[in-house]
Amino acid sequence: MTQDTNLTIKQVADATGLSEHTLRYYERIGLIHPIDRANNTHRRYTEDDIGWIDFLMKLRATGMSIRDMRIYAHLQRQGDATLPQRVEMLKKLQCEVEARMSELNANLNLIRYKIQYYGEIVESRLANVSPE
Amino acid sequence: MTQDTNLTIKQVADATGLSEHTLRYYERIGLIHPIDRANNTHRRYTEDDIGWIDFLMKLRATGMSIRDMRIYAHLQRQGDATLPQRVEMLKKLQCEVEARMSELNANLNLIRYKIQYYGEIVESRLANVSPE
DNA sequence: TCTTGACTTAGAGTACACTCTAAGTTGTAG
DNA sequence: CTACAACTTAGAGTGTACTCTAAGTCAAGA
């Protein structure tokens, strides 16, 4: 009955925000290890599985590709011996995210400037409209 | 001969980093207005065109979709009367970019933490290796 | 005149990340 | 026993944003 305390695909979908389709897809392509089954057919997810999925979603949110997430997942399943490679991947990701954030920040400043500049034009046009 | 002082598609591709294919594609879908032609066939881009393309690339870098860039481009071509709508679009974009940056920042902190944590495990393992 | 290369077009093809469909199985509630 | 919901699979389909192909035009240099 240990299985029954674990979560169905629907519950995991609700908990993570991923669709059931996507959860099966991620498992099929190796982002998630083969999930244990109840009745030998229905998936039963553990809390650890949820934790891993949450981490995957964070990697994805940083812009990491499915391809790289697969590599990371594969290393992770091989255990602590692959820690150095994983640290390397994370360092590379860190650099990329830092670069993207600094680019985003520059673009954000441009957007703010345009909002300000265009806003002033609109304001001054309103001020020049003669009241009825 | 005014045309000849302007830039060929190759020069614009080199200057912007977009491919010639992409430049034609952007024009075809209305992100870029119909570019003037020399010989009535070959495109000749003005400095203003380059400026617009650079701005488009910045919008794209913020994650704005082609669909929204088309709307923005269409408004832009209609002149100052559409400034309020454009300001609205930019404000919405600003919010999205700010949200994305704060999410990226949270994920970056997690990545840094993992690098630190895994790094320490690797270090301590190295220290425990008996020297030959 | 011939060739080369830069350009043109319409439309087909690609990569990525899902997202859905169809057909079938299983387990519980009535 | 039956109906139903929840699950299963393989594989097809979708949306986005390019990216490329094929066939053709055109001007300038050998």
XYZ file of C-alpha atoms (C1' of nucleotides) in Angstrom:
324
model
C 0.000 0.000 0.000
C 3.048 2.247 0.003
C 2.232 3.075 -3.596
C -1.141 4.466 -2.665
C 0.351 7.225 -0.562
C 2.075 8.486 -3.665
C 0.609 10.830 -6.239
C -1.264 10.180 -9.462
C -0.325 11.974 -12.654
C -3.361 14.210 -12.278
C -2.306 15.265 -8.787
C 1.207 16.002 -10.003
C -0.172 17.967 -12.923
C -2.241 20.048 -10.516
C 0.671 20.468 -8.126
C 3.265 21.472 -10.707
C 1.178 23.274 -13.310
C 2.495 20.970 -16.044
C -0.102 19.055 -18.059
C -0.390 15.275 -17.838
C 0.697 15.206 -21.484
C 3.827 17.151 -20.660
C 4.635 14.971 -17.648
C 4.484 11.836 -19.831
C 6.443 13.622 -22.552
C 9.181 14.606 -20.101
C 9.403 11.032 -18.894
C 9.453 9.670 -22.446
C 12.367 11.879 -23.459
C 14.288 11.173 -20.260
C 13.887 14.422 -18.351
C 12.171 12.435 -15.624
C 13.278 8.900 -14.703
C 10.743 6.092 -15.319
C 8.120 6.667 -12.648
C 7.034 3.737 -10.442
C 3.695 2.203 -11.268
C 0.748 1.076 -9.197
C -1.203 -1.838 -10.738
C 1.896 -2.116 -12.882
C 0.365 0.514 -15.215
C -0.647 3.762 -13.487
C 2.120 6.146 -12.488
C 2.679 6.956 -8.817
C 4.939 9.925 -8.148
C 6.969 10.344 -4.952
C 7.708 13.615 -3.179
C 11.243 13.373 -4.535
C 9.829 13.188 -8.055
C 7.896 16.399 -7.412
C 11.058 18.043 -6.133
C 12.929 17.061 -9.266
C 10.107 18.313 -11.504
C 10.078 21.634 -9.657
C 13.796 21.960 -10.211
C 13.384 21.105 -13.901
C 10.800 23.855 -14.205
C 13.247 26.301 -12.697
C 15.940 25.242 -15.145
C 13.451 25.680 -17.959
C 12.512 29.129 -16.626
C 16.157 30.146 -16.902
C 15.992 29.291 -20.599
C 17.852 25.989 -20.451
C 16.935 23.867 -23.469
C 15.303 20.448 -23.260
C 18.497 19.075 -24.774
C 20.617 20.423 -21.914
C 18.073 19.474 -19.282
C 18.262 15.904 -20.607
C 22.029 15.941 -20.253
C 21.713 17.283 -16.702
C 19.035 14.717 -15.812
C 21.207 11.934 -17.169
C 24.185 13.086 -15.096
C 22.015 13.411 -12.025
C 20.860 9.795 -12.341
C 24.478 8.649 -12.415
C 24.987 9.942 -8.890
C 27.612 12.000 -7.094
C 30.409 11.001 -9.449
C 28.962 13.466 -11.948
C 28.837 16.413 -9.543
C 31.782 18.202 -11.198
C 30.110 18.082 -14.616
C 26.851 19.314 -13.130
C 28.633 22.178 -11.395
C 30.182 23.080 -14.748
C 26.763 23.104 -16.399
C 25.348 25.242 -13.617
C 28.246 27.691 -13.867
C 27.687 28.023 -17.594
C 24.000 28.565 -16.969
C 24.782 31.161 -14.330
C 26.863 33.138 -16.826
C 24.154 32.947 -19.446
C 21.444 34.056 -17.045
C 23.594 36.926 -15.777
C 24.227 38.037 -19.352
C 20.560 37.793 -20.236
C 19.578 39.761 -17.150
C 21.975 42.528 -17.984
C 20.628 42.658 -21.545
C 17.069 42.665 -20.224
C 17.999 45.459 -17.873
C 19.403 47.581 -20.690
C 16.264 46.984 -22.755
C 14.098 47.754 -19.755
C 15.808 51.127 -19.424
C 15.093 51.837 -23.080
C 11.442 50.886 -22.612
C 11.184 53.143 -19.552
C 12.778 55.976 -21.475
C 10.329 55.550 -24.355
C 7.357 55.405 -22.004
C 8.575 58.623 -20.386
C 9.333 60.365 -23.675
C 6.156 59.329 -25.498
C 4.158 60.014 -22.344
C 5.372 63.583 -22.269
C 4.422 64.108 -25.897
C 0.932 62.795 -25.210
C 0.652 64.985 -22.094
C 1.726 68.139 -23.872
C -0.694 67.406 -26.690
C -3.522 67.069 -24.199
C -2.515 70.361 -22.564
C -2.689 72.161 -25.903
C -6.176 70.990 -26.692
C -8.498 73.969 -26.262
C -11.213 73.235 -23.660
C -14.749 73.137 -25.097
C 21.922 58.564 -56.992
C 20.496 59.135 -53.545
C 19.640 55.442 -53.466
C 23.257 54.430 -53.839
C 24.271 56.029 -50.563
C 21.850 53.674 -48.856
C 22.558 50.153 -47.751
C 22.106 46.811 -49.495
C 20.436 43.905 -47.733
C 23.838 42.292 -47.249
C 25.197 45.382 -45.547
C 22.174 45.557 -43.290
C 22.501 41.859 -42.483
C 26.136 42.434 -41.524
C 25.280 45.546 -39.526
C 22.367 44.079 -37.580
C 23.320 40.446 -37.266
C 20.030 39.361 -38.838
C 20.256 37.161 -41.921
C 19.133 38.417 -45.336
C 16.417 35.766 -45.145
C 15.192 37.151 -41.853
C 15.254 40.741 -43.119
C 13.034 39.788 -46.079
C 10.837 37.721 -43.790
C 10.368 40.649 -41.395
C 9.429 42.887 -44.284
C 7.059 40.278 -45.716
C 5.149 39.926 -42.454
C 5.003 43.668 -41.863
C 7.564 44.117 -39.080
C 9.490 46.375 -41.436
C 7.749 48.715 -43.898
C 8.287 48.040 -47.626
C 11.883 49.072 -48.208
C 12.734 51.420 -51.109
C 14.274 49.794 -54.140
C 17.161 50.688 -56.429
C 16.795 49.427 -60.036
C 13.210 49.004 -58.922
C 14.157 45.568 -57.538
C 17.078 45.628 -55.088
C 16.389 46.881 -51.570
C 18.154 50.000 -50.314
C 17.895 50.581 -46.566
C 18.144 54.029 -44.957
C 19.745 54.822 -41.618
C 16.235 55.181 -40.198
C 15.450 51.651 -41.337
C 18.507 50.400 -39.442
C 17.350 52.288 -36.356
C 13.949 50.662 -36.535
C 15.477 47.206 -37.029
C 17.731 47.749 -34.020
C 14.717 48.692 -31.948
C 12.829 45.623 -33.190
C 15.733 43.448 -32.108
C 15.562 44.986 -28.654
C 11.837 44.302 -28.442
C 12.505 40.740 -29.529
C 15.252 40.417 -26.903
C 12.710 41.351 -24.228
C 10.635 38.378 -25.349
C 7.987 40.308 -27.264
C 6.326 37.991 -29.809
C 6.354 38.598 -33.548
C 2.595 39.018 -33.279
C 2.935 41.914 -30.832
C 5.855 43.444 -32.705
C 3.638 43.497 -35.805
C 0.938 45.333 -33.889
C 3.507 47.803 -32.585
C 5.008 48.307 -36.055
C 1.556 48.878 -37.507
C 0.774 51.515 -34.858
C 4.136 53.158 -35.412
C 3.431 53.564 -39.126
C 0.182 55.328 -38.331
C 2.074 58.136 -36.668
C 1.770 60.098 -33.446
C -1.951 59.518 -33.115
C -1.153 56.011 -31.892
C 1.321 57.104 -29.204
C -1.069 56.308 -26.331
C -1.561 52.738 -27.555
C 2.168 52.305 -27.989
C 2.789 53.623 -24.482
C 0.273 51.075 -23.209
C 2.071 48.271 -25.017
C 5.406 49.414 -23.629
C 4.013 49.601 -20.093
C 2.693 46.061 -20.380
C 6.056 44.945 -21.701
C 7.804 46.718 -18.852
C 5.730 44.787 -16.307
C 6.417 41.488 -18.046
C 10.140 42.122 -18.240
C 10.276 43.165 -14.582
C 8.428 39.994 -13.602
C 10.715 37.844 -15.723
C 13.800 39.478 -14.260
C 12.660 38.848 -10.747
C 11.942 35.203 -11.585
C 15.346 34.925 -13.261
C 16.938 36.437 -10.199
C 15.303 33.894 -7.901
C 16.443 31.052 -10.157
C 19.909 32.543 -10.345
C 20.126 32.452 -6.559
C 19.140 28.801 -6.597
C 21.790 28.054 -9.223
C 24.415 29.872 -7.173
C 23.391 27.964 -4.083
C 23.683 24.641 -5.920
C 27.065 25.551 -7.347
C 28.243 26.417 -3.841
C 26.725 23.324 -2.227
C 27.852 20.833 -4.871
C 31.216 22.578 -5.059
C 31.773 21.989 -1.357
C 30.928 18.313 -1.670
C 33.415 17.960 -4.520
C 36.062 19.857 -2.542
C 35.646 17.762 0.579
C 35.834 14.598 -1.480
C 39.103 15.736 -3.007
C 40.469 16.529 0.462
C 39.661 13.018 1.674
C 41.527 11.340 -1.126
C 44.719 9.913 0.350
C 47.781 11.399 -1.351
C 49.850 8.880 -3.270
C 29.142 37.725 -75.377
C 29.569 35.133 -71.359
C 29.923 34.428 -66.682
C 29.667 35.655 -62.047
C 27.525 37.172 -58.089
C 24.218 39.779 -55.731
C 19.856 40.129 -55.656
C 14.608 38.769 -56.326
C 10.196 35.769 -55.390
C 6.971 32.117 -53.627
C 6.769 28.571 -51.096
C 8.741 24.464 -48.714
C 11.409 22.803 -44.774
C 13.321 22.883 -39.960
C 13.877 23.014 -34.829
C 11.831 23.339 -30.629
C 8.604 22.331 -27.181
C 4.848 20.900 -26.492
C -0.225 19.243 -27.239
C -3.540 16.354 -28.829
C -5.878 12.071 -30.778
C -7.347 7.421 -31.054
C -7.718 3.206 -29.332
C -7.332 0.411 -25.528
C -7.016 -1.052 -20.246
C -8.147 -0.901 -15.402
C -10.512 -0.285 -10.970
C -14.216 1.285 -8.344
C -19.244 2.847 -7.624
C -23.911 1.692 -8.316
C -22.487 -6.796 -14.188
C -22.038 -2.493 -16.074
C -20.837 2.123 -16.606
C -17.591 5.470 -15.975
C -13.519 7.982 -14.986
C -8.794 7.755 -14.944
C -5.295 6.055 -16.813
C -2.189 3.869 -20.746
C 0.392 3.908 -25.495
C 2.229 5.331 -30.133
C 2.185 8.566 -33.067
C 0.234 12.682 -35.388
C -0.550 17.677 -35.162
C 0.377 22.630 -33.687
C 2.478 27.283 -33.114
C 6.453 30.094 -33.312
C 10.163 31.913 -35.615
C 12.862 31.416 -38.590
C 15.750 29.197 -42.609
C 16.361 27.365 -46.871
C 15.455 26.067 -51.867
C 14.578 26.667 -56.621
C 14.086 29.299 -60.308
C 14.696 33.559 -62.163
C 16.519 38.714 -63.029
C 20.021 41.947 -63.661
C 24.399 44.638 -63.933
C 29.286 44.683 -64.297
C 33.812 42.706 -65.471
C 36.873 39.432 -68.568
